[in-house]
mmCIF file with all atom_site columns, C-alpha atoms in Angstrom:
data_model
loop_
_atom_site.group_PDB
_atom_site.id
_atom_site.type_symbol
_atom_site.label_atom_id
_atom_site.label_alt_id
_atom_site.label_comp_id
_atom_site.label_asym_id
_atom_site.label_entity_id
_atom_site.label_seq_id
_atom_site.pdbx_PDB_ins_code
_atom_site.Cartn_x
_atom_site.Cartn_y
_atom_site.Cartn_z
_atom_site.occupancy
_atom_site.B_iso_or_equiv
_atom_site.pdbx_formal_charge
_atom_site.auth_seq_id
_atom_site.auth_comp_id
_atom_site.auth_asym_id
_atom_site.auth_atom_id
_atom_site.pdbx_PDB_model_num
ATOM 1   C CA . MET A 1 1   ? -15.105 -7.296  -11.507 1.00 52.00 ? 23  MET A CA 1
ATOM 2   C CA . VAL A 1 2   ? -15.588 -5.467  -14.826 1.00 53.00 ? 24  VAL A CA 1
ATOM 3   C CA . PRO A 1 3   ? -13.544 -7.406  -17.433 1.00 56.00 ? 25  PRO A CA 1
ATOM 4   C CA . ASN A 1 4   ? -12.941 -4.921  -20.262 1.00 62.00 ? 26  ASN A CA 1
ATOM 5   C CA . LEU A 1 5   ? -13.159 -1.405  -18.842 1.00 67.00 ? 27  LEU A CA 1
ATOM 6   C CA . ARG A 1 6   ? -10.281 0.795   -20.063 1.00 72.00 ? 28  ARG A CA 1
ATOM 7   C CA . LEU A 1 7   ? -9.320  4.429   -19.554 1.00 76.00 ? 29  LEU A CA 1
ATOM 8   C CA . LYS A 1 8   ? -6.374  5.546   -21.673 1.00 84.00 ? 30  LYS A CA 1
ATOM 9   C CA . ILE A 1 9   ? -5.070  9.049   -20.949 1.00 90.00 ? 31  ILE A CA 1
ATOM 10  C CA . LEU A 1 10  ? -1.400  8.789   -21.945 1.00 93.00 ? 32  LEU A CA 1
ATOM 11  C CA . SER A 1 11  ? 0.001   7.635   -25.271 1.00 93.00 ? 33  SER A CA 1
ATOM 12  C CA . LYS A 1 12  ? 2.774   5.045   -25.467 1.00 93.00 ? 34  LYS A CA 1
ATOM 13  C CA . VAL A 1 13  ? 5.234   7.878   -26.183 1.00 96.00 ? 35  VAL A CA 1
ATOM 14  C CA . ASP A 1 14  ? 4.027   9.753   -23.071 1.00 96.00 ? 36  ASP A CA 1
ATOM 15  C CA . VAL A 1 15  ? 4.497   6.668   -20.912 1.00 95.00 ? 37  VAL A CA 1
ATOM 16  C CA . GLU A 1 16  ? 8.007   6.079   -22.263 1.00 96.00 ? 38  GLU A CA 1
ATOM 17  C CA . SER A 1 17  ? 8.921   9.716   -21.643 1.00 97.00 ? 39  SER A CA 1
ATOM 18  C CA . ILE A 1 18  ? 7.782   9.529   -17.995 1.00 97.00 ? 40  ILE A CA 1
ATOM 19  C CA . HIS A 1 19  ? 9.595   6.215   -17.555 1.00 96.00 ? 41  HIS A CA 1
ATOM 20  C CA . GLU A 1 20  ? 12.891  7.552   -18.918 1.00 96.00 ? 42  GLU A CA 1
ATOM 21  C CA . ALA A 1 21  ? 12.667  10.716  -16.798 1.00 97.00 ? 43  ALA A CA 1
ATOM 22  C CA . SER A 1 22  ? 11.966  8.628   -13.683 1.00 96.00 ? 44  SER A CA 1
ATOM 23  C CA . LEU A 1 23  ? 14.983  6.397   -14.308 1.00 97.00 ? 45  LEU A CA 1
ATOM 24  C CA . ASN A 1 24  ? 17.165  9.461   -14.820 1.00 97.00 ? 46  ASN A CA 1
ATOM 25  C CA . ILE A 1 25  ? 16.005  11.065  -11.548 1.00 97.00 ? 47  ILE A CA 1
ATOM 26  C CA . LEU A 1 26  ? 16.612  7.880   -9.548  1.00 97.00 ? 48  LEU A CA 1
ATOM 27  C CA . GLU A 1 27  ? 20.100  7.475   -11.027 1.00 97.00 ? 49  GLU A CA 1
ATOM 28  C CA . GLU A 1 28  ? 21.266  11.106  -11.071 1.00 97.00 ? 50  GLU A CA 1
ATOM 29  C CA . VAL A 1 29  ? 19.436  12.636  -8.080  1.00 97.00 ? 51  VAL A CA 1
ATOM 30  C CA . GLY A 1 30  ? 18.675  9.610   -5.936  1.00 97.00 ? 52  GLY A CA 1
ATOM 31  C CA . VAL A 1 31  ? 16.381  9.005   -2.976  1.00 96.00 ? 53  VAL A CA 1
ATOM 32  C CA . GLN A 1 32  ? 16.929  9.768   0.708   1.00 96.00 ? 54  GLN A CA 1
ATOM 33  C CA . VAL A 1 33  ? 16.768  6.524   2.715   1.00 95.00 ? 55  VAL A CA 1
ATOM 34  C CA . PRO A 1 34  ? 17.169  7.252   6.473   1.00 93.00 ? 56  PRO A CA 1
ATOM 35  C CA . ASN A 1 35  ? 17.937  3.688   7.534   1.00 91.00 ? 57  ASN A CA 1
ATOM 36  C CA . ASP A 1 36  ? 21.506  2.332   7.644   1.00 93.00 ? 58  ASP A CA 1
ATOM 37  C CA . GLU A 1 37  ? 20.466  -1.295  7.211   1.00 93.00 ? 59  GLU A CA 1
ATOM 38  C CA . VAL A 1 38  ? 18.497  -0.533  4.046   1.00 93.00 ? 60  VAL A CA 1
ATOM 39  C CA . VAL A 1 39  ? 21.243  1.760   2.717   1.00 95.00 ? 61  VAL A CA 1
ATOM 40  C CA . ASN A 1 40  ? 23.856  -0.966  3.232   1.00 96.00 ? 62  ASN A CA 1
ATOM 41  C CA . ALA A 1 41  ? 21.689  -3.485  1.413   1.00 96.00 ? 63  ALA A CA 1
ATOM 42  C CA . LEU A 1 42  ? 21.323  -1.104  -1.537  1.00 96.00 ? 64  LEU A CA 1
ATOM 43  C CA . LYS A 1 43  ? 25.050  -0.343  -1.554  1.00 96.00 ? 65  LYS A CA 1
ATOM 44  C CA . ASN A 1 44  ? 25.805  -4.071  -1.687  1.00 96.00 ? 66  ASN A CA 1
ATOM 45  C CA . VAL A 1 45  ? 23.809  -4.434  -4.909  1.00 95.00 ? 67  VAL A CA 1
ATOM 46  C CA . GLY A 1 46  ? 25.611  -1.591  -6.660  1.00 94.00 ? 68  GLY A CA 1
ATOM 47  C CA . CYS A 1 47  ? 23.947  1.661   -5.602  1.00 97.00 ? 69  CYS A CA 1
ATOM 48  C CA . GLU A 1 48  ? 25.956  4.835   -5.046  1.00 96.00 ? 70  GLU A CA 1
ATOM 49  C CA . VAL A 1 49  ? 25.584  6.142   -1.483  1.00 97.00 ? 71  VAL A CA 1
ATOM 50  C CA . ASP A 1 50  ? 26.090  9.555   0.106   1.00 96.00 ? 72  ASP A CA 1
ATOM 51  C CA . TRP A 1 51  ? 26.355  8.683   3.802   1.00 94.00 ? 73  TRP A CA 1
ATOM 52  C CA . LYS A 1 52  ? 26.121  12.300  4.957   1.00 94.00 ? 74  LYS A CA 1
ATOM 53  C CA . THR A 1 53  ? 22.630  12.715  3.544   1.00 94.00 ? 75  THR A CA 1
ATOM 54  C CA . SER A 1 54  ? 21.597  9.015   3.404   1.00 94.00 ? 76  SER A CA 1
ATOM 55  C CA . THR A 1 55  ? 20.953  9.539   -0.305  1.00 97.00 ? 77  THR A CA 1
ATOM 56  C CA . VAL A 1 56  ? 21.018  6.472   -2.530  1.00 98.00 ? 78  VAL A CA 1
ATOM 57  C CA . LYS A 1 57  ? 21.373  6.640   -6.317  1.00 98.00 ? 79  LYS A CA 1
ATOM 58  C CA . LEU A 1 58  ? 19.892  3.655   -8.104  1.00 97.00 ? 80  LEU A CA 1
ATOM 59  C CA . PRO A 1 59  ? 21.476  2.710   -11.459 1.00 97.00 ? 81  PRO A CA 1
ATOM 60  C CA . GLU A 1 60  ? 19.092  2.117   -14.344 1.00 96.00 ? 82  GLU A CA 1
ATOM 61  C CA . SER A 1 61  ? 20.482  -1.374  -14.909 1.00 96.00 ? 83  SER A CA 1
ATOM 62  C CA . LEU A 1 62  ? 19.578  -2.408  -11.349 1.00 96.00 ? 84  LEU A CA 1
ATOM 63  C CA . ILE A 1 63  ? 16.043  -1.020  -11.608 1.00 96.00 ? 85  ILE A CA 1
ATOM 64  C CA . VAL A 1 64  ? 15.438  -2.793  -14.921 1.00 94.00 ? 86  VAL A CA 1
ATOM 65  C CA . GLU A 1 65  ? 16.803  -6.049  -13.489 1.00 95.00 ? 87  GLU A CA 1
ATOM 66  C CA . MET A 1 66  ? 14.566  -5.879  -10.397 1.00 94.00 ? 88  MET A CA 1
ATOM 67  C CA . VAL A 1 67  ? 11.459  -5.047  -12.439 1.00 92.00 ? 89  VAL A CA 1
ATOM 68  C CA . LYS A 1 68  ? 12.129  -8.069  -14.665 1.00 93.00 ? 90  LYS A CA 1
ATOM 69  C CA . LYS A 1 69  ? 12.334  -10.281 -11.577 1.00 92.00 ? 91  LYS A CA 1
ATOM 70  C CA . ALA A 1 70  ? 8.996   -9.051  -10.235 1.00 88.00 ? 92  ALA A CA 1
ATOM 71  C CA . SER A 1 71  ? 6.046   -11.381 -10.711 1.00 88.00 ? 93  SER A CA 1
ATOM 72  C CA . LYS A 1 72  ? 3.792   -10.566 -13.662 1.00 89.00 ? 94  LYS A CA 1
ATOM 73  C CA . SER A 1 73  ? 0.752   -11.498 -11.600 1.00 92.00 ? 95  SER A CA 1
ATOM 74  C CA . PHE A 1 74  ? -0.178  -12.094 -7.976  1.00 91.00 ? 96  PHE A CA 1
ATOM 75  C CA . THR A 1 75  ? -3.266  -12.963 -5.948  1.00 92.00 ? 97  THR A CA 1
ATOM 76  C CA . ILE A 1 76  ? -4.738  -11.423 -2.818  1.00 90.00 ? 98  ILE A CA 1
ATOM 77  C CA . TYR A 1 77  ? -6.804  -14.023 -0.984  1.00 89.00 ? 99  TYR A CA 1
ATOM 78  C CA . SER A 1 78  ? -9.909  -13.816 1.180   1.00 88.00 ? 100 SER A CA 1
ATOM 79  C CA . ARG A 1 79  ? -11.673 -15.917 3.775   1.00 84.00 ? 101 ARG A CA 1
ATOM 80  C CA . SER A 1 80  ? -14.785 -16.018 1.585   1.00 83.00 ? 102 SER A CA 1
ATOM 81  C CA . GLY A 1 81  ? -12.988 -17.402 -1.467  1.00 84.00 ? 103 GLY A CA 1
ATOM 82  C CA . ARG A 1 82  ? -13.493 -14.144 -3.382  1.00 88.00 ? 104 ARG A CA 1
ATOM 83  C CA . ASN A 1 83  ? -9.829  -13.805 -4.299  1.00 92.00 ? 105 ASN A CA 1
ATOM 84  C CA . VAL A 1 84  ? -8.455  -11.020 -6.505  1.00 93.00 ? 106 VAL A CA 1
ATOM 85  C CA . THR A 1 85  ? -5.705  -11.645 -9.067  1.00 93.00 ? 107 THR A CA 1
ATOM 86  C CA . PHE A 1 86  ? -3.674  -8.785  -10.515 1.00 92.00 ? 108 PHE A CA 1
ATOM 87  C CA . GLY A 1 87  ? -2.159  -9.199  -13.959 1.00 90.00 ? 109 GLY A CA 1
ATOM 88  C CA . ASP A 1 88  ? -5.162  -10.991 -15.457 1.00 89.00 ? 110 ASP A CA 1
ATOM 89  C CA . GLY A 1 89  ? -6.233  -7.961  -17.530 1.00 85.00 ? 111 GLY A CA 1
ATOM 90  C CA . LYS A 1 90  ? -9.428  -7.371  -15.561 1.00 87.00 ? 112 LYS A CA 1
ATOM 91  C CA . PHE A 1 91  ? -10.484 -4.108  -13.933 1.00 87.00 ? 113 PHE A CA 1
ATOM 92  C CA . LYS A 1 92  ? -10.429 -4.020  -10.113 1.00 90.00 ? 114 LYS A CA 1
ATOM 93  C CA . VAL A 1 93  ? -12.208 -1.638  -7.720  1.00 92.00 ? 115 VAL A CA 1
ATOM 94  C CA . LEU A 1 94  ? -10.734 -0.734  -4.329  1.00 91.00 ? 116 LEU A CA 1
ATOM 95  C CA . SER A 1 95  ? -12.440 1.397   -1.674  1.00 90.00 ? 117 SER A CA 1
ATOM 96  C CA . SER A 1 96  ? -9.299  3.338   -0.818  1.00 84.00 ? 118 SER A CA 1
ATOM 97  C CA . GLY A 1 97  ? -8.243  4.723   2.552   1.00 82.00 ? 119 GLY A CA 1
ATOM 98  C CA . GLY A 1 98  ? -6.271  7.361   4.408   1.00 86.00 ? 120 GLY A CA 1
ATOM 99  C CA . MET A 1 99  ? -8.953  9.983   5.082   1.00 92.00 ? 121 MET A CA 1
ATOM 100 C CA . MET A 1 100 ? -8.513  11.920  8.318   1.00 94.00 ? 122 MET A CA 1
ATOM 101 C CA . ASN A 1 101 ? -11.871 13.712  8.258   1.00 96.00 ? 123 ASN A CA 1
ATOM 102 C CA . VAL A 1 102 ? -15.462 12.926  7.376   1.00 94.00 ? 124 VAL A CA 1
ATOM 103 C CA . VAL A 1 103 ? -18.389 15.063  6.216   1.00 93.00 ? 125 VAL A CA 1
ATOM 104 C CA . ASP A 1 104 ? -21.640 14.062  7.903   1.00 86.00 ? 126 ASP A CA 1
ATOM 105 C CA . PRO A 1 105 ? -24.123 13.263  5.085   1.00 84.00 ? 127 PRO A CA 1
ATOM 106 C CA . LEU A 1 106 ? -27.081 14.511  7.146   1.00 88.00 ? 128 LEU A CA 1
ATOM 107 C CA . THR A 1 107 ? -25.704 17.780  8.513   1.00 91.00 ? 129 THR A CA 1
ATOM 108 C CA . SER A 1 108 ? -22.832 18.499  6.071   1.00 93.00 ? 130 SER A CA 1
ATOM 109 C CA . ASP A 1 109 ? -20.637 19.163  9.119   1.00 94.00 ? 131 ASP A CA 1
ATOM 110 C CA . ARG A 1 110 ? -16.949 18.328  8.759   1.00 95.00 ? 132 ARG A CA 1
ATOM 111 C CA . ARG A 1 111 ? -15.342 16.504  11.688  1.00 95.00 ? 133 ARG A CA 1
ATOM 112 C CA . ILE A 1 112 ? -12.440 14.205  12.462  1.00 96.00 ? 134 ILE A CA 1
ATOM 113 C CA . ALA A 1 113 ? -12.890 10.546  11.581  1.00 96.00 ? 135 ALA A CA 1
ATOM 114 C CA . THR A 1 114 ? -13.435 8.059   14.391  1.00 96.00 ? 136 THR A CA 1
ATOM 115 C CA . LEU A 1 115 ? -13.004 4.317   14.747  1.00 97.00 ? 137 LEU A CA 1
ATOM 116 C CA . GLU A 1 116 ? -16.784 3.987   14.426  1.00 96.00 ? 138 GLU A CA 1
ATOM 117 C CA . ASP A 1 117 ? -16.577 5.687   11.006  1.00 96.00 ? 139 ASP A CA 1
ATOM 118 C CA . THR A 1 118 ? -13.891 3.207   9.987   1.00 96.00 ? 140 THR A CA 1
ATOM 119 C CA . VAL A 1 119 ? -16.070 0.275   11.058  1.00 97.00 ? 141 VAL A CA 1
ATOM 120 C CA . LYS A 1 120 ? -19.052 1.598   9.075   1.00 96.00 ? 142 LYS A CA 1
ATOM 121 C CA . ALA A 1 121 ? -16.913 2.211   5.980   1.00 95.00 ? 143 ALA A CA 1
ATOM 122 C CA . VAL A 1 122 ? -15.474 -1.303  6.085   1.00 96.00 ? 144 VAL A CA 1
ATOM 123 C CA . LYS A 1 123 ? -18.932 -2.848  6.487   1.00 97.00 ? 145 LYS A CA 1
ATOM 124 C CA . LEU A 1 124 ? -20.181 -0.796  3.532   1.00 96.00 ? 146 LEU A CA 1
ATOM 125 C CA . GLY A 1 125 ? -17.262 -1.894  1.353   1.00 95.00 ? 147 GLY A CA 1
ATOM 126 C CA . ASP A 1 126 ? -17.906 -5.499  2.319   1.00 95.00 ? 148 ASP A CA 1
ATOM 127 C CA . ALA A 1 127 ? -21.584 -5.234  1.343   1.00 96.00 ? 149 ALA A CA 1
ATOM 128 C CA . LEU A 1 128 ? -21.103 -3.517  -2.036  1.00 95.00 ? 150 LEU A CA 1
ATOM 129 C CA . GLU A 1 129 ? -20.824 -6.069  -4.849  1.00 92.00 ? 151 GLU A CA 1
ATOM 130 C CA . ASN A 1 130 ? -18.749 -3.778  -7.080  1.00 93.00 ? 152 ASN A CA 1
ATOM 131 C CA . ILE A 1 131 ? -15.976 -3.410  -4.476  1.00 95.00 ? 153 ILE A CA 1
ATOM 132 C CA . ASP A 1 132 ? -13.292 -6.070  -4.961  1.00 94.00 ? 154 ASP A CA 1
ATOM 133 C CA . ILE A 1 133 ? -10.847 -4.939  -2.264  1.00 95.00 ? 155 ILE A CA 1
ATOM 134 C CA . VAL A 1 134 ? -12.004 -3.186  0.902   1.00 95.00 ? 156 VAL A CA 1
ATOM 135 C CA . GLY A 1 135 ? -9.992  -0.262  2.272   1.00 93.00 ? 157 GLY A CA 1
ATOM 136 C CA . ALA A 1 136 ? -10.240 1.133   5.780   1.00 90.00 ? 158 ALA A CA 1
ATOM 137 C CA . LEU A 1 137 ? -11.241 4.479   4.163   1.00 91.00 ? 159 LEU A CA 1
ATOM 138 C CA . PHE A 1 138 ? -10.729 6.482   7.379   1.00 94.00 ? 160 PHE A CA 1
ATOM 139 C CA . VAL A 1 139 ? -7.727  6.747   9.686   1.00 94.00 ? 161 VAL A CA 1
ATOM 140 C CA . PRO A 1 140 ? -9.411  6.889   13.114  1.00 96.00 ? 162 PRO A CA 1
ATOM 141 C CA . GLN A 1 141 ? -8.371  9.980   15.049  1.00 96.00 ? 163 GLN A CA 1
ATOM 142 C CA . ASP A 1 142 ? -9.760  8.806   18.406  1.00 96.00 ? 164 ASP A CA 1
ATOM 143 C CA . VAL A 1 143 ? -7.088  6.118   18.882  1.00 96.00 ? 165 VAL A CA 1
ATOM 144 C CA . PRO A 1 144 ? -3.309  6.532   19.409  1.00 95.00 ? 166 PRO A CA 1
ATOM 145 C CA . LEU A 1 145 ? -2.100  7.620   15.965  1.00 90.00 ? 167 LEU A CA 1
ATOM 146 C CA . GLN A 1 146 ? 1.158   5.670   16.294  1.00 90.00 ? 168 GLN A CA 1
ATOM 147 C CA . ILE A 1 147 ? -0.848  2.447   16.173  1.00 93.00 ? 169 ILE A CA 1
ATOM 148 C CA . ALA A 1 148 ? -3.854  3.597   14.149  1.00 94.00 ? 170 ALA A CA 1
ATOM 149 C CA . ASP A 1 149 ? -2.758  1.144   11.446  1.00 93.00 ? 171 ASP A CA 1
ATOM 150 C CA . VAL A 1 150 ? -3.168  -1.752  13.900  1.00 94.00 ? 172 VAL A CA 1
ATOM 151 C CA . TYR A 1 151 ? -6.707  -0.570  14.674  1.00 96.00 ? 173 TYR A CA 1
ATOM 152 C CA . MET A 1 152 ? -7.493  -0.300  10.949  1.00 95.00 ? 174 MET A CA 1
ATOM 153 C CA . TYR A 1 153 ? -6.272  -3.812  10.197  1.00 93.00 ? 175 TYR A CA 1
ATOM 154 C CA . ALA A 1 154 ? -8.148  -5.215  13.200  1.00 95.00 ? 176 ALA A CA 1
ATOM 155 C CA . THR A 1 155 ? -11.310 -3.531  11.896  1.00 96.00 ? 177 THR A CA 1
ATOM 156 C CA . LEU A 1 156 ? -10.787 -4.944  8.400   1.00 94.00 ? 178 LEU A CA 1
ATOM 157 C CA . ILE A 1 157 ? -10.177 -8.438  9.745   1.00 93.00 ? 179 ILE A CA 1
ATOM 158 C CA . LYS A 1 158 ? -13.327 -8.285  11.893  1.00 94.00 ? 180 LYS A CA 1
ATOM 159 C CA . HIS A 1 159 ? -15.734 -6.729  9.411   1.00 96.00 ? 181 HIS A CA 1
ATOM 160 C CA . THR A 1 160 ? -14.925 -7.904  5.883   1.00 94.00 ? 182 THR A CA 1
ATOM 161 C CA . SER A 1 161 ? -14.407 -11.300 4.315   1.00 92.00 ? 183 SER A CA 1
ATOM 162 C CA . LYS A 1 162 ? -13.047 -9.744  1.095   1.00 94.00 ? 184 LYS A CA 1
ATOM 163 C CA . PRO A 1 163 ? -9.388  -8.983  0.374   1.00 93.00 ? 185 PRO A CA 1
ATOM 164 C CA . PHE A 1 164 ? -8.486  -5.722  2.095   1.00 93.00 ? 186 PHE A CA 1
ATOM 165 C CA . PHE A 1 165 ? -5.909  -2.961  2.302   1.00 89.00 ? 187 PHE A CA 1
ATOM 166 C CA . ALA A 1 166 ? -4.495  -0.307  4.625   1.00 86.00 ? 188 ALA A CA 1
ATOM 167 C CA . TRP A 1 167 ? -1.143  1.315   5.214   1.00 85.00 ? 189 TRP A CA 1
ATOM 168 C CA . ILE A 1 168 ? 1.348   -0.088  7.727   1.00 86.00 ? 190 ILE A CA 1
ATOM 169 C CA . TYR A 1 169 ? 3.137   2.706   9.567   1.00 85.00 ? 191 TYR A CA 1
ATOM 170 C CA . SER A 1 170 ? 6.070   0.941   11.205  1.00 84.00 ? 192 SER A CA 1
ATOM 171 C CA . VAL A 1 171 ? 7.949   -2.312  11.691  1.00 83.00 ? 193 VAL A CA 1
ATOM 172 C CA . GLN A 1 172 ? 6.467   -2.591  15.186  1.00 87.00 ? 194 GLN A CA 1
ATOM 173 C CA . SER A 1 173 ? 2.923   -2.303  13.829  1.00 89.00 ? 195 SER A CA 1
ATOM 174 C CA . ALA A 1 174 ? 3.719   -4.852  11.125  1.00 87.00 ? 196 ALA A CA 1
ATOM 175 C CA . GLU A 1 175 ? 4.645   -7.420  13.778  1.00 89.00 ? 197 GLU A CA 1
ATOM 176 C CA . TYR A 1 176 ? 1.233   -7.084  15.464  1.00 90.00 ? 198 TYR A CA 1
ATOM 177 C CA . ILE A 1 177 ? -0.603  -7.118  12.134  1.00 89.00 ? 199 ILE A CA 1
ATOM 178 C CA . PHE A 1 178 ? 1.225   -10.258 10.984  1.00 86.00 ? 200 PHE A CA 1
ATOM 179 C CA . LYS A 1 179 ? 0.280   -11.947 14.266  1.00 89.00 ? 201 LYS A CA 1
ATOM 180 C CA . MET A 1 180 ? -3.377  -11.126 13.588  1.00 88.00 ? 202 MET A CA 1
ATOM 181 C CA . TRP A 1 181 ? -3.104  -12.607 10.085  1.00 82.00 ? 203 TRP A CA 1
ATOM 182 C CA . THR A 1 182 ? -1.492  -15.770 11.396  1.00 85.00 ? 204 THR A CA 1
ATOM 183 C CA . THR A 1 183 ? -4.161  -16.128 14.085  1.00 86.00 ? 205 THR A CA 1
ATOM 184 C CA . ILE A 1 184 ? -7.097  -15.971 11.678  1.00 81.00 ? 206 ILE A CA 1
ATOM 185 C CA . THR A 1 185 ? -5.569  -17.960 8.803   1.00 79.00 ? 207 THR A CA 1
ATOM 186 C CA . GLY A 1 186 ? -3.277  -20.377 10.587  1.00 78.00 ? 208 GLY A CA 1
ATOM 187 C CA . GLU A 1 187 ? -0.643  -19.619 7.939   1.00 74.00 ? 209 GLU A CA 1
ATOM 188 C CA . ALA A 1 188 ? 2.342   -17.317 7.568   1.00 70.00 ? 210 ALA A CA 1
ATOM 189 C CA . PRO A 1 189 ? 1.362   -13.866 6.174   1.00 63.00 ? 211 PRO A CA 1
ATOM 190 C CA . GLY A 1 190 ? 3.253   -14.341 2.900   1.00 69.00 ? 212 GLY A CA 1
ATOM 191 C CA . LYS A 1 191 ? 1.749   -17.712 1.981   1.00 77.00 ? 213 LYS A CA 1
ATOM 192 C CA . LYS A 1 192 ? -1.775  -16.576 1.131   1.00 82.00 ? 214 LYS A CA 1
ATOM 193 C CA . PRO A 1 193 ? -1.819  -12.803 1.708   1.00 83.00 ? 215 PRO A CA 1
ATOM 194 C CA . LEU A 1 194 ? -5.178  -11.305 2.648   1.00 83.00 ? 216 LEU A CA 1
ATOM 195 C CA . SER A 1 195 ? -4.101  -7.725  2.091   1.00 86.00 ? 217 SER A CA 1
ATOM 196 C CA . LEU A 1 196 ? -2.378  -5.302  -0.216  1.00 81.00 ? 218 LEU A CA 1
ATOM 197 C CA . GLY A 1 197 ? 0.286   -3.131  1.352   1.00 75.00 ? 219 GLY A CA 1
ATOM 198 C CA . PHE A 1 198 ? 1.908   0.056   0.122   1.00 75.00 ? 220 PHE A CA 1
ATOM 199 C CA . PHE A 1 199 ? 5.463   1.230   0.664   1.00 75.00 ? 221 PHE A CA 1
ATOM 200 C CA . GLU A 1 200 ? 5.509   4.840   -0.432  1.00 79.00 ? 222 GLU A CA 1
ATOM 201 C CA . PRO A 1 201 ? 8.032   7.686   -0.492  1.00 85.00 ? 223 PRO A CA 1
ATOM 202 C CA . ILE A 1 202 ? 7.218   11.196  0.631   1.00 87.00 ? 224 ILE A CA 1
ATOM 203 C CA . SER A 1 203 ? 8.044   14.401  -1.198  1.00 87.00 ? 225 SER A CA 1
ATOM 204 C CA . PRO A 1 204 ? 10.667  15.275  -2.192  1.00 90.00 ? 226 PRO A CA 1
ATOM 205 C CA . LEU A 1 205 ? 12.313  11.932  -3.046  1.00 94.00 ? 227 LEU A CA 1
ATOM 206 C CA . LYS A 1 206 ? 12.676  10.435  0.419   1.00 93.00 ? 228 LYS A CA 1
ATOM 207 C CA . PHE A 1 207 ? 11.258  7.839   2.784   1.00 89.00 ? 229 PHE A CA 1
ATOM 208 C CA . SER A 1 208 ? 10.165  8.521   6.346   1.00 84.00 ? 230 SER A CA 1
ATOM 209 C CA . PRO A 1 209 ? 12.353  6.847   9.016   1.00 82.00 ? 231 PRO A CA 1
ATOM 210 C CA . HIS A 1 210 ? 9.467   5.026   10.732  1.00 74.00 ? 232 HIS A CA 1
ATOM 211 C CA . SER A 1 211 ? 8.284   3.366   7.495   1.00 73.00 ? 233 SER A CA 1
ATOM 212 C CA . LEU A 1 212 ? 11.646  1.666   7.026   1.00 74.00 ? 234 LEU A CA 1
#
């Protein structure tokens, strides 16, 4: 990890401006949340709900309160002991993921990514000293796409001893992935997490039903 590397593009005023605009959009426009259980939970903590469109408006006060409750630092663990802590002020490098295609370095031909490509990418990330967290890099297109996330996590578990990351596509996939974690660690997934996970909206201002 590189301790003091910094890249500053936005001024403090710029950051504040983006922050204020984001709060305003979430409170005045809202986010589409196509899951009744999640919508009910948000309504119970004070959000305004439009049931016809499943749109939830989040008050600024609630957002500020939740951000304050969030941990200022957290650690992603590994089987090798090379753990990664966020919030310690040090620069981290992650070999991302999500690519559907690959360009062959020898022929320059573009083709769909396969599970073999994912395996090679994970092994490369594991071998490179400058990579702190290994991503699956490719979403294999030669497996059932509905459970491609399960294949990616299985590949990461098999081929890297570093902390790792990939997207989880559904609750059903999460159940299988958590079982894999428990099998290799002997502990519940939340106790010493091996992986980062992302929960992301899609444009414009909504979540996909399967991700909830």
